[in-house]
Coordinates of C-alpha atoms and ligand atoms in Angstrom, one line a residue:
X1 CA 5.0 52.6 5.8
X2 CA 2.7 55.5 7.4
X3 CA 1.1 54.4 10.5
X4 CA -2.5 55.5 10.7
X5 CA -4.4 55.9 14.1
X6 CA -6.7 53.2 15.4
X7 CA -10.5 53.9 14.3
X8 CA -12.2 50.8 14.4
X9 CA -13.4 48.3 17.0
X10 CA -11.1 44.9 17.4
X11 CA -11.2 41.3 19.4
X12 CA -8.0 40.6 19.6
X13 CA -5.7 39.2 22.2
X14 CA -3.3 42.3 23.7
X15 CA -2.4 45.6 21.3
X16 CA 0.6 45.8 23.3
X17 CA 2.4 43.2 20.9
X18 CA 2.2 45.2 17.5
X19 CA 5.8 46.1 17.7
X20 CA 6.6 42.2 17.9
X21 CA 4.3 41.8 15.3
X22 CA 5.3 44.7 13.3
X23 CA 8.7 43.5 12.9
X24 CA 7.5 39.8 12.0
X25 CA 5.7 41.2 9.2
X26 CA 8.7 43.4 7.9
X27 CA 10.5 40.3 8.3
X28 CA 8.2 37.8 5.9
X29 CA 8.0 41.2 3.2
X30 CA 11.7 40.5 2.8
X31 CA 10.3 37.0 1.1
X32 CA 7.2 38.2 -0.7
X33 CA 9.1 40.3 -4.0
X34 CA 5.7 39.7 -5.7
X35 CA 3.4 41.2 -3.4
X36 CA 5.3 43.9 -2.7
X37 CA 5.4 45.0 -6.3
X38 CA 1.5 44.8 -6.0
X39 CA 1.3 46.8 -3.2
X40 CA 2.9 49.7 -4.9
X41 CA 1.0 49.4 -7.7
X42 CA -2.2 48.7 -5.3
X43 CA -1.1 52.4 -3.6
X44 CA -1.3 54.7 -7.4
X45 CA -4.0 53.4 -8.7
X46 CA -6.5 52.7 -5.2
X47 CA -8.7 49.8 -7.0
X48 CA -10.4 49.1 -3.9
X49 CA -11.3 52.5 -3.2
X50 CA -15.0 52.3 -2.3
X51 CA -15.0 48.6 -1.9
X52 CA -15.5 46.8 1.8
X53 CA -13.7 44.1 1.9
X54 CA -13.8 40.8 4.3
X55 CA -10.7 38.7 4.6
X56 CA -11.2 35.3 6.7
X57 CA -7.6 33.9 6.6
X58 CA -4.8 32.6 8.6
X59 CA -4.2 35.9 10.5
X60 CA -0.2 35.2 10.0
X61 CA 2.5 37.3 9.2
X62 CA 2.1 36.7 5.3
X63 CA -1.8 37.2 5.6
X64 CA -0.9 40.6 7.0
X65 CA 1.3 41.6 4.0
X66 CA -2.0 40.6 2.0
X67 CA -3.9 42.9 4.1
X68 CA -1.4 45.8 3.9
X69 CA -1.4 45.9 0.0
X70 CA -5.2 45.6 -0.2
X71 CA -5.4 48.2 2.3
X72 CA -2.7 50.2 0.1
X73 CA -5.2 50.1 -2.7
X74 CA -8.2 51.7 -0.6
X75 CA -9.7 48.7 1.0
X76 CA -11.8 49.2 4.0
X77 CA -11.0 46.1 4.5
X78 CA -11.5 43.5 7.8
X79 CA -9.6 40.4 9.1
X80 CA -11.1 37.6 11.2
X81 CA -9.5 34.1 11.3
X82 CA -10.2 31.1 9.0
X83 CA -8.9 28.7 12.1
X84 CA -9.5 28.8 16.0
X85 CA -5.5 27.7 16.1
X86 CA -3.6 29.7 14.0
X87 CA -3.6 33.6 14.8
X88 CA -0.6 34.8 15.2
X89 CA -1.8 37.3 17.9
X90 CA 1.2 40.2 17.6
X91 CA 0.4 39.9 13.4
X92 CA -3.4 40.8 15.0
X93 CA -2.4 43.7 17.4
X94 CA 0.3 45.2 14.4
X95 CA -2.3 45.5 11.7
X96 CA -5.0 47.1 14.2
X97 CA -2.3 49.6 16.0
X98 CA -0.5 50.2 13.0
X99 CA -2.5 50.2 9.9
X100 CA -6.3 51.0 11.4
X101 CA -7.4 47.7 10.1
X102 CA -10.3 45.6 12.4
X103 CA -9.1 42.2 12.9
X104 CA -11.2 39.7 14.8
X105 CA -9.2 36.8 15.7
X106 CA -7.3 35.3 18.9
X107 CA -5.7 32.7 19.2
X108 CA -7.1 29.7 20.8
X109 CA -10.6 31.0 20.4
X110 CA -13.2 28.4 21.3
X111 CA -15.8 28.2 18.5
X112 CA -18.6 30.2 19.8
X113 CA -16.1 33.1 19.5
X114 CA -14.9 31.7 16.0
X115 CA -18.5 32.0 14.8
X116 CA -19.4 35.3 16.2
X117 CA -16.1 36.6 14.3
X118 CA -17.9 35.9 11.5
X119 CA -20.9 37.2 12.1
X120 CA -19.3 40.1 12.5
X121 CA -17.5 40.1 9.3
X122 CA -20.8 40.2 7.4
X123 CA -21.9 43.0 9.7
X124 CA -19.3 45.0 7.8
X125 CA -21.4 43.8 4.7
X126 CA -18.7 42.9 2.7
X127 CA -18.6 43.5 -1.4
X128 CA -15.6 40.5 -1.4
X129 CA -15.0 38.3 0.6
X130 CA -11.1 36.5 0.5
X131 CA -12.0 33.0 2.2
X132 CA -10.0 30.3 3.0
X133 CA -11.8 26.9 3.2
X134 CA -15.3 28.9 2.9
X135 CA -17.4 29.7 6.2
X136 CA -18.2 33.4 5.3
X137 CA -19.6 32.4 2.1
X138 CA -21.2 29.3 3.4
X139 CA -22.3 31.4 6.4
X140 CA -23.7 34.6 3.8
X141 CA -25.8 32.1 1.8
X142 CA -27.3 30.4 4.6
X143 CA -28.2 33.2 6.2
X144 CA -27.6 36.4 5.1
X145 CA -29.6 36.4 2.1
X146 CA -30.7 39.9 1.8
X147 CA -26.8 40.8 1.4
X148 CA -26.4 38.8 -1.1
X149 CA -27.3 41.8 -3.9
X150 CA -24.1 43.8 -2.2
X151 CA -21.5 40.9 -3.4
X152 CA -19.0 41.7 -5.9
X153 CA -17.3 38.0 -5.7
X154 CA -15.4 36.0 -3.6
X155 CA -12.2 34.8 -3.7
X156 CA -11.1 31.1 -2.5
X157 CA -7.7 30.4 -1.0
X158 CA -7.9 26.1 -0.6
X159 CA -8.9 22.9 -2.2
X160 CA -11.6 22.3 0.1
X161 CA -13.2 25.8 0.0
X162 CA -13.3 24.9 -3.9
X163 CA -15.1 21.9 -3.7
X164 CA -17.7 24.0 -0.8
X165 CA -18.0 26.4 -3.6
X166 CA -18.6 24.0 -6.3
X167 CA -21.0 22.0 -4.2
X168 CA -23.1 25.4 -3.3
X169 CA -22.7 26.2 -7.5
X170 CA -25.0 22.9 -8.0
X171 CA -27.3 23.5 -5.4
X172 CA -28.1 26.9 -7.1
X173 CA -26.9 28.9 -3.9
X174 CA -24.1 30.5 -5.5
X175 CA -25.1 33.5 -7.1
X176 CA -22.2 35.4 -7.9
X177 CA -18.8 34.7 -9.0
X178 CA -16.1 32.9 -7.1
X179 CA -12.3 33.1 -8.3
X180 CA -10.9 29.6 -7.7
X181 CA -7.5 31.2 -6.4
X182 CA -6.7 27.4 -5.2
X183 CA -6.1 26.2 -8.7
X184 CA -3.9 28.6 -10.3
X185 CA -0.6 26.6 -11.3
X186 CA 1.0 29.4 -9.0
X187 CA -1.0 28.3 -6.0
X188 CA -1.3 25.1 -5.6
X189 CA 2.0 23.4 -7.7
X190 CA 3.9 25.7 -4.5
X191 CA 1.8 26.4 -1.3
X192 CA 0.2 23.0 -1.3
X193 CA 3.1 20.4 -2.2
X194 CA 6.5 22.8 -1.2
X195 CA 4.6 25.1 1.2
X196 CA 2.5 22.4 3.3
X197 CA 5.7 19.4 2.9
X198 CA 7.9 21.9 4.6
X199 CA 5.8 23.5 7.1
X200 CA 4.1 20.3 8.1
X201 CA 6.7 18.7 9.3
X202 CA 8.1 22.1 11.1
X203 CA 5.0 21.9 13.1
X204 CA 5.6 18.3 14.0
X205 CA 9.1 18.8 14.8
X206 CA 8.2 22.3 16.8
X207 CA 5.5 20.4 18.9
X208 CA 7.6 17.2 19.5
X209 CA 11.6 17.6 19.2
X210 CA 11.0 14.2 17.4
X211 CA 13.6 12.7 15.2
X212 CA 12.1 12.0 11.7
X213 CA 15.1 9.5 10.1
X214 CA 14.5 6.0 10.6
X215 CA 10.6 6.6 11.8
X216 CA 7.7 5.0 9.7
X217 CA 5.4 8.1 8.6
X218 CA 1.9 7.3 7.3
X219 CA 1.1 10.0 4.7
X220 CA -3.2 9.7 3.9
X221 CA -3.6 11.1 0.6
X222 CA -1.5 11.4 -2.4
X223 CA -2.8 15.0 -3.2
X224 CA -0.6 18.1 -3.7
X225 CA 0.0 18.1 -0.2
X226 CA 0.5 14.9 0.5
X227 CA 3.1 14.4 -2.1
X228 CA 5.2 17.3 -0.7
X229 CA 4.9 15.9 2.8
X230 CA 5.9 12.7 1.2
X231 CA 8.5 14.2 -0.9
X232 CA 10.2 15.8 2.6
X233 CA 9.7 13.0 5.2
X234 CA 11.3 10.8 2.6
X235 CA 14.7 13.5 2.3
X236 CA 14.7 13.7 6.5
X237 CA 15.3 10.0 6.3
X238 CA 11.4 8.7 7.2
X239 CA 10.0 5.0 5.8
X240 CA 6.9 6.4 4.2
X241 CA 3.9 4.9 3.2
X242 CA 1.2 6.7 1.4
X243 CA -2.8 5.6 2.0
X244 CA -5.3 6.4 -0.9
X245 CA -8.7 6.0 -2.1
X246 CA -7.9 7.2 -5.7
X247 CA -6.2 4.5 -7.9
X248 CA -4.3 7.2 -10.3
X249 CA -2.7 8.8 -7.3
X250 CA -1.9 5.8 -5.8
X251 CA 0.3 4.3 -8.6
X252 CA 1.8 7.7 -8.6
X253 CA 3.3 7.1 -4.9
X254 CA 4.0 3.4 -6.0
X255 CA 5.9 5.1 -8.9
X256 CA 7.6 7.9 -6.6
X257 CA 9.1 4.9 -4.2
X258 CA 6.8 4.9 -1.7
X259 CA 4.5 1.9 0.1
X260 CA 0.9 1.9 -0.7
X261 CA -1.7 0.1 1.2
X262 CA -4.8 0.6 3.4
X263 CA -5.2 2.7 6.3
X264 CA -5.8 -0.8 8.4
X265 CA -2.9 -2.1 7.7
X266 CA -0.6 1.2 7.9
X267 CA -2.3 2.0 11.4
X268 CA 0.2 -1.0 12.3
X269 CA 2.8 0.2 11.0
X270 CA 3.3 4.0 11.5
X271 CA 5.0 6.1 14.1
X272 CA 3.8 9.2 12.9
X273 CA 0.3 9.7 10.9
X274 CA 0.3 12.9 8.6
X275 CA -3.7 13.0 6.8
X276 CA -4.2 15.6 4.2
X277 CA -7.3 14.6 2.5
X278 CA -10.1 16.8 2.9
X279 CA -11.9 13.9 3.8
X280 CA -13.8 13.1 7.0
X281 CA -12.6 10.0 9.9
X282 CA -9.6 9.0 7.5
X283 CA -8.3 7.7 10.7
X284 CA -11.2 6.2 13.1
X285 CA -11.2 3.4 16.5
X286 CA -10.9 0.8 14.4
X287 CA -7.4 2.6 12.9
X288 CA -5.9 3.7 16.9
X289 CA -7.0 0.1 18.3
X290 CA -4.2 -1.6 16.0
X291 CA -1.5 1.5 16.3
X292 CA 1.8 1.3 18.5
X293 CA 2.2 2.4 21.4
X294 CA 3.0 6.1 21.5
X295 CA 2.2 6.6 17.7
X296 CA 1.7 10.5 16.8
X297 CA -1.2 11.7 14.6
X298 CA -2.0 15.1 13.3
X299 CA -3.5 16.5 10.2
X300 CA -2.6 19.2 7.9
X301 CA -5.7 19.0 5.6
X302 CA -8.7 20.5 6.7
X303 CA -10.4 21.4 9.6
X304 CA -10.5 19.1 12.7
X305 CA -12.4 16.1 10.8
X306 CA -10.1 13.6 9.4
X307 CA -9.1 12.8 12.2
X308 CA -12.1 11.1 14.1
X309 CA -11.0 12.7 17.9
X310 CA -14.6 12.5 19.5
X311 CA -14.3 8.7 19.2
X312 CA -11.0 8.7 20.4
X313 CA -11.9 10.9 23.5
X314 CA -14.8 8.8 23.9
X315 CA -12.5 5.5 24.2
X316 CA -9.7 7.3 26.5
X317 CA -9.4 7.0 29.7
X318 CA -7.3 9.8 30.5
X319 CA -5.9 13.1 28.4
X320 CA -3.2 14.9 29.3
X321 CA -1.2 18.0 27.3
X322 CA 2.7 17.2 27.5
X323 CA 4.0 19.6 25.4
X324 CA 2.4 22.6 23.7
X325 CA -0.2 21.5 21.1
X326 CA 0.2 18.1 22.4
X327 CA -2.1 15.6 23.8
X328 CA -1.1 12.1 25.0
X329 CA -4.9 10.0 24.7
X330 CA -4.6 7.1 27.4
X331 CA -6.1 3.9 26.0
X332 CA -8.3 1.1 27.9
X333 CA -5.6 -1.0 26.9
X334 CA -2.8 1.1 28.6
X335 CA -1.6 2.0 25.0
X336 CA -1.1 5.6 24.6
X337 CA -1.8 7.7 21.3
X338 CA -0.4 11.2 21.0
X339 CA -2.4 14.3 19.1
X340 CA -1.1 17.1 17.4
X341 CA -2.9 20.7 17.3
X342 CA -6.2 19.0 18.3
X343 CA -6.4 17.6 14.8
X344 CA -6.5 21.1 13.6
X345 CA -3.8 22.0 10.7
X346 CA -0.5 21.2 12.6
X347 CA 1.4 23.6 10.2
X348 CA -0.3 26.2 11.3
X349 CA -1.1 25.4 15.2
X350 CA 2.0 24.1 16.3
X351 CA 4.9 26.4 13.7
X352 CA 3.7 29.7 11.6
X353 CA 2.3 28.0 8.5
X354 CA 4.0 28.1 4.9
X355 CA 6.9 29.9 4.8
X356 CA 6.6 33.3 3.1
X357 CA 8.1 32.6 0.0
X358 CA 5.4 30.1 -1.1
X359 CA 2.2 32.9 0.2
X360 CA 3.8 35.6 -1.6
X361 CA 2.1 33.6 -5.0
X362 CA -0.9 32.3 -3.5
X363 CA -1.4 36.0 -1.9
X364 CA -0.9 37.7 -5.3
X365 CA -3.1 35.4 -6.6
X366 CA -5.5 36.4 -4.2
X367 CA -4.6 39.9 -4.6
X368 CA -5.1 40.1 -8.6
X369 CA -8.3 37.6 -7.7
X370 CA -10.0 40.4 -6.2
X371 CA -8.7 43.6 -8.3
X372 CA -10.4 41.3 -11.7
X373 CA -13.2 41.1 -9.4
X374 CA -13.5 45.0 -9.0
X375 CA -12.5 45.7 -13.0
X376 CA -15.1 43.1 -14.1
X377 CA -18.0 44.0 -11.8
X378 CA -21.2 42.8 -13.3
X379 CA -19.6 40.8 -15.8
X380 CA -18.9 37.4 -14.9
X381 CA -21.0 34.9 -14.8
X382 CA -21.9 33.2 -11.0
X383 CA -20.2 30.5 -10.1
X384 CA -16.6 29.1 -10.1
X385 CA -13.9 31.1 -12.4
X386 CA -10.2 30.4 -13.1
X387 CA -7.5 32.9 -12.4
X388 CA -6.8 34.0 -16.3
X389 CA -4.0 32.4 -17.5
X390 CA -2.2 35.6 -18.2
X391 CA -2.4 36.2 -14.7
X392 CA -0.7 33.2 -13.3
X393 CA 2.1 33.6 -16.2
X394 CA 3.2 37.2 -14.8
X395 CA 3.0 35.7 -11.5
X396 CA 5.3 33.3 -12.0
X397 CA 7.5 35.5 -14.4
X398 CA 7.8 38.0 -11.7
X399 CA 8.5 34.9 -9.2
X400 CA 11.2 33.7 -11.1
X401 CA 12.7 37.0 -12.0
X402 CA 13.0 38.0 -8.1
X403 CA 14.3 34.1 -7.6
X404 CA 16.5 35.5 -10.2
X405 CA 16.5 32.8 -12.7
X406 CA 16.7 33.6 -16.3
X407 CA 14.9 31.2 -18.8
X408 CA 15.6 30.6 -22.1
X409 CA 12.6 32.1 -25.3
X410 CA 11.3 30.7 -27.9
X411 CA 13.4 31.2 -31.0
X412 CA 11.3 32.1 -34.4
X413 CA 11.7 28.7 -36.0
X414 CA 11.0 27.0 -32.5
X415 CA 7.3 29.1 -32.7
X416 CA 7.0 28.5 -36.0
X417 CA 7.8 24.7 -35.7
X418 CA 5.1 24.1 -32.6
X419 CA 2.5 25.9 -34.6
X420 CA 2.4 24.0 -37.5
X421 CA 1.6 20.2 -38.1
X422 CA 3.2 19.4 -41.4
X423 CA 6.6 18.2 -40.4
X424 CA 6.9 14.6 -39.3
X425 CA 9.0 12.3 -38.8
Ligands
NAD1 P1 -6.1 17.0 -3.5 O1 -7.5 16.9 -3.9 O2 -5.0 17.4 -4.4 O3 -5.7 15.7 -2.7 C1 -6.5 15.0 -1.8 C2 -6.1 13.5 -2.0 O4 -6.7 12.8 -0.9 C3 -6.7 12.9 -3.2 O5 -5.8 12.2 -4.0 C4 -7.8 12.0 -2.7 O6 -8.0 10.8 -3.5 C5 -7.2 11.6 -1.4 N1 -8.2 11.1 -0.4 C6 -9.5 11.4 -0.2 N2 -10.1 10.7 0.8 C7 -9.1 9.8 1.2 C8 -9.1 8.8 2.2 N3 -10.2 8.5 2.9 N4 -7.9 8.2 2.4 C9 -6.8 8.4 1.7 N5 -6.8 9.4 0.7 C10 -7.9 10.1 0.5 O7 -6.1 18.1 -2.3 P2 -4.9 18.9 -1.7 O8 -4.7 20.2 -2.5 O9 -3.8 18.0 -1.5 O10 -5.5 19.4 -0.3 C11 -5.8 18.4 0.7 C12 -6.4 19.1 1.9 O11 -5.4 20.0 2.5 C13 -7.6 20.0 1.6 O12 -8.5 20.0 2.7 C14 -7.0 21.4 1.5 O13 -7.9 22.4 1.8 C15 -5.9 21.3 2.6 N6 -4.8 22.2 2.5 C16 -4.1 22.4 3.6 C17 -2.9 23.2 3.6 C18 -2.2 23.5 4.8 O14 -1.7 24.7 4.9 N7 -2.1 22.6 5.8 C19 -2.5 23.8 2.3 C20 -3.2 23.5 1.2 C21 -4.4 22.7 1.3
SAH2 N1 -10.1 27.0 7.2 C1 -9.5 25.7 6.9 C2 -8.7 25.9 5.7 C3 -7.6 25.0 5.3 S1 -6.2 26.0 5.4 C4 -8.9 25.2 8.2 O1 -8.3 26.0 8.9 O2 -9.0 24.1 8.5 C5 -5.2 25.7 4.0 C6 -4.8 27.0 3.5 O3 -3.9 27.7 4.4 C7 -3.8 26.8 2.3 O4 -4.5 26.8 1.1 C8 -2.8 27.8 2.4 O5 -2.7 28.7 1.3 C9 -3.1 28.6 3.7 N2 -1.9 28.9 4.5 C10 -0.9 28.1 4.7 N3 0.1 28.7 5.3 C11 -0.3 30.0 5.5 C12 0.3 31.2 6.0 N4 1.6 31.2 6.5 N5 -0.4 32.3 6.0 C13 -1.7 32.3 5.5 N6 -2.3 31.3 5.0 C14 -1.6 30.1 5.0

């Protein structure tokens, strides 16, 4: 990699830590084989040459591989972060000092500083914007109408950026096309059930040094994510019971071995509560008055919401940080409830996200998201649009070919048979 000089203004937390950061991001490439085979092809052929690009994302090691091969392919491109929590600030300083790219984003920033970022990512008066869980678009259409006629498309990274989108499609605010990167069978069947089961519980265990076997964990929402948090508190020995709203997901935990009931009555029940809804005050007073003692909540579904923390400030009579990322609230009653990450994603305030392996998918998705953007200017439709299919496919056969794992093809008279109907029984 040729470092380039520094030639654009940053907010970040110290430039001294690029080499750190540098090295962390050498040290995820080794576990992105997909990516990487974009980037090269990104560097030839330049798609992004003339295009200003905005990226609001995790600002992690694995983001910065994203940023590296859209800035191989000519982006003039800029970062800010799509969480106050989870900015990995050496990833920042490295992609600034080494690679001349503006990145916005410290972490810990309160939300006045969070906001301005983003301001100043439409400043740069993006033609894409990459977004993860939708502020920048939200942020454009409310109020930054008169650049609305310089957007190529937008690209979203998460379930609840989709249903933003979706929502702002049928209000008629959504004027030009949105890839729904979230939904691509090689996003979501990996980052959100392997990527978010393993790194959820890493965060919990990094912020605590709690032993999972043998604990009661209370898992709200049987989702993709909550069925890979399910899936791995279950193998690290955890009693887990799954809330829902939904009655087909439900039967599906009843089915996968796991207790189902309401949120009332597995507030009693839990030592550790894991929400990852998308939903607002899954977990409210009436929830923490019946916990334990010392029960441990934390969410790992989106933004600070589902868990209703203004109430429980309200009610506390004391808060105190005992470890990093972790608040012990002081109940009226002298029971104690303990809070992960401020009720921010715990995988990525309290450990380093999803491990590499799953992002190099979703990130080629995002990458190939935003190249069929740039080849199809002008051509598609506003509103939501899937990954194509043949995307996804080469994704995953690239995936599984770097996983090295050979799969069987179709023999003639097996394409033959599933293409025709006359044979029976
Ligand atoms: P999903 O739509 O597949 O699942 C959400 C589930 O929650 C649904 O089954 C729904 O019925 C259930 N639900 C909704 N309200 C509920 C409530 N009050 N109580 C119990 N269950 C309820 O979505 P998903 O892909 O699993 O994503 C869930 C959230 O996690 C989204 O906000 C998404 O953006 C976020 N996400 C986070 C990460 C991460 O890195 N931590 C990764 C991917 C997605
Ligand atoms: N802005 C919202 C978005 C939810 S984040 C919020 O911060 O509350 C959920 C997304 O984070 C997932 O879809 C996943 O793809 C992404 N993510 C998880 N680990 C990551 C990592 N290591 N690097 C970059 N993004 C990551």
């Amino acid at each position: 990699m040729v470092a380039t000089p520094v030639k654009q203004k940053y907010d970040i937390k110290d430039i001294s830590l690029a080499p750190q950061g540098r090295q962390r991001i050498e040290w995820a490439a080794r576990e992105m084989p997909v990516l990487k085979q974009i980037r090269e092809r990104f560097a030839q052929e330049k798609p992004f040459a003339g295009i200003r690009l905005v990226a609001c994302c995790h600002v992690t090691t694995e983001t910065a591989n994203l940023a590296i091969a859209l800035h191989a392919g000519g982006a003039d491109s800029l970062l800010i972060a799509s969480n106050p929590l989870s900015t990995q600030d050496d990833v920042a300083a490295c992609l600034v000092a080494d690679y001349g790219i503006p990145v916005y984003a410290i972490k810990g920033e309160d939300n006045e500083t969070y906001h301005r970022h983003v301001q100043i990512a439409l400043d740069h008066r993006p033609n894409i914007i990459i977004d993860d869980g939708s502020d920048v678009v939200a942020t454009l259409v409310q109020e930054r109408q008169h650049q609305l006629s310089d957007i190529i498309g937008t690209t979203e990274e998460t379930t609840t950026g989709i249903v933003r989108l979706r929502a702002m499609f049928n209000d008629g605010v959504l004027t030009f096309p949105a890839m729904n990167v979230n939904d691509a069978d090689t996003k979501h069947f990996y980052d959100n059930r392997y990527g978010t089961g393993q790194s959820t519980l890493d965060g919990i265990i990094r912020a605590t040094n709690i032993l999972l076997a043998g604990k009661t964990i209370v898992v709200a929402g049987y989702g993709w994510c909550g069925k890979g948090v399910a899936m791995r508190a279950k193998g690290m020995g955890a009693d887990v019971i799954v809330t829902e709203i939904s009655p087909v997901p439900a039967i599906e935990a009843a089915m996968d071995g796991f207790r189902v009931m309401p949120m009332a009555e597995a507030a009693q029940q839990g030592d550790i509560f894991i929400t990852v809804t998308g939903n607002k005050h899954v977990i409210r007073p009436e929830h923490f008055a019946v916990m334990k003692d010392g029960a441990i909540v934390c969410n790992s579904g989106h933004f600070d919401i589902e868990i209703d923390l203004k109430s429980l400030k309200e009610q506390a009579k004391e808060v105190k940080e005992v470890r990093n990322f972790t608040e012990q609230y002081i109940l009226p009653n002298g029971k104690s409830i303990i809070v992960i990450g401020e009720g921010r994603l715990v995988n990525l305030a309290a450990a380093e996200g999803h491990p590499s392996a799953v992002m190099d998918m979703s990130f080629a998705n995002q990458a190939l998201a935003c190249e069929h953007l740039v080849k199809n200017k002008g051509q598609l439709e506003p509103g939501m649009h899937s990954i194509p299919v043949e995307v996804d496919q080469e994704i995953a056969r690239l995936k599984l070919q770097a996983m090295g794992i050979a799969i069987d093809s179709l023999t003639p008279e097996q394409v033959e048979y599933i293409n025709s109907w006359a044979s029976g029984t």
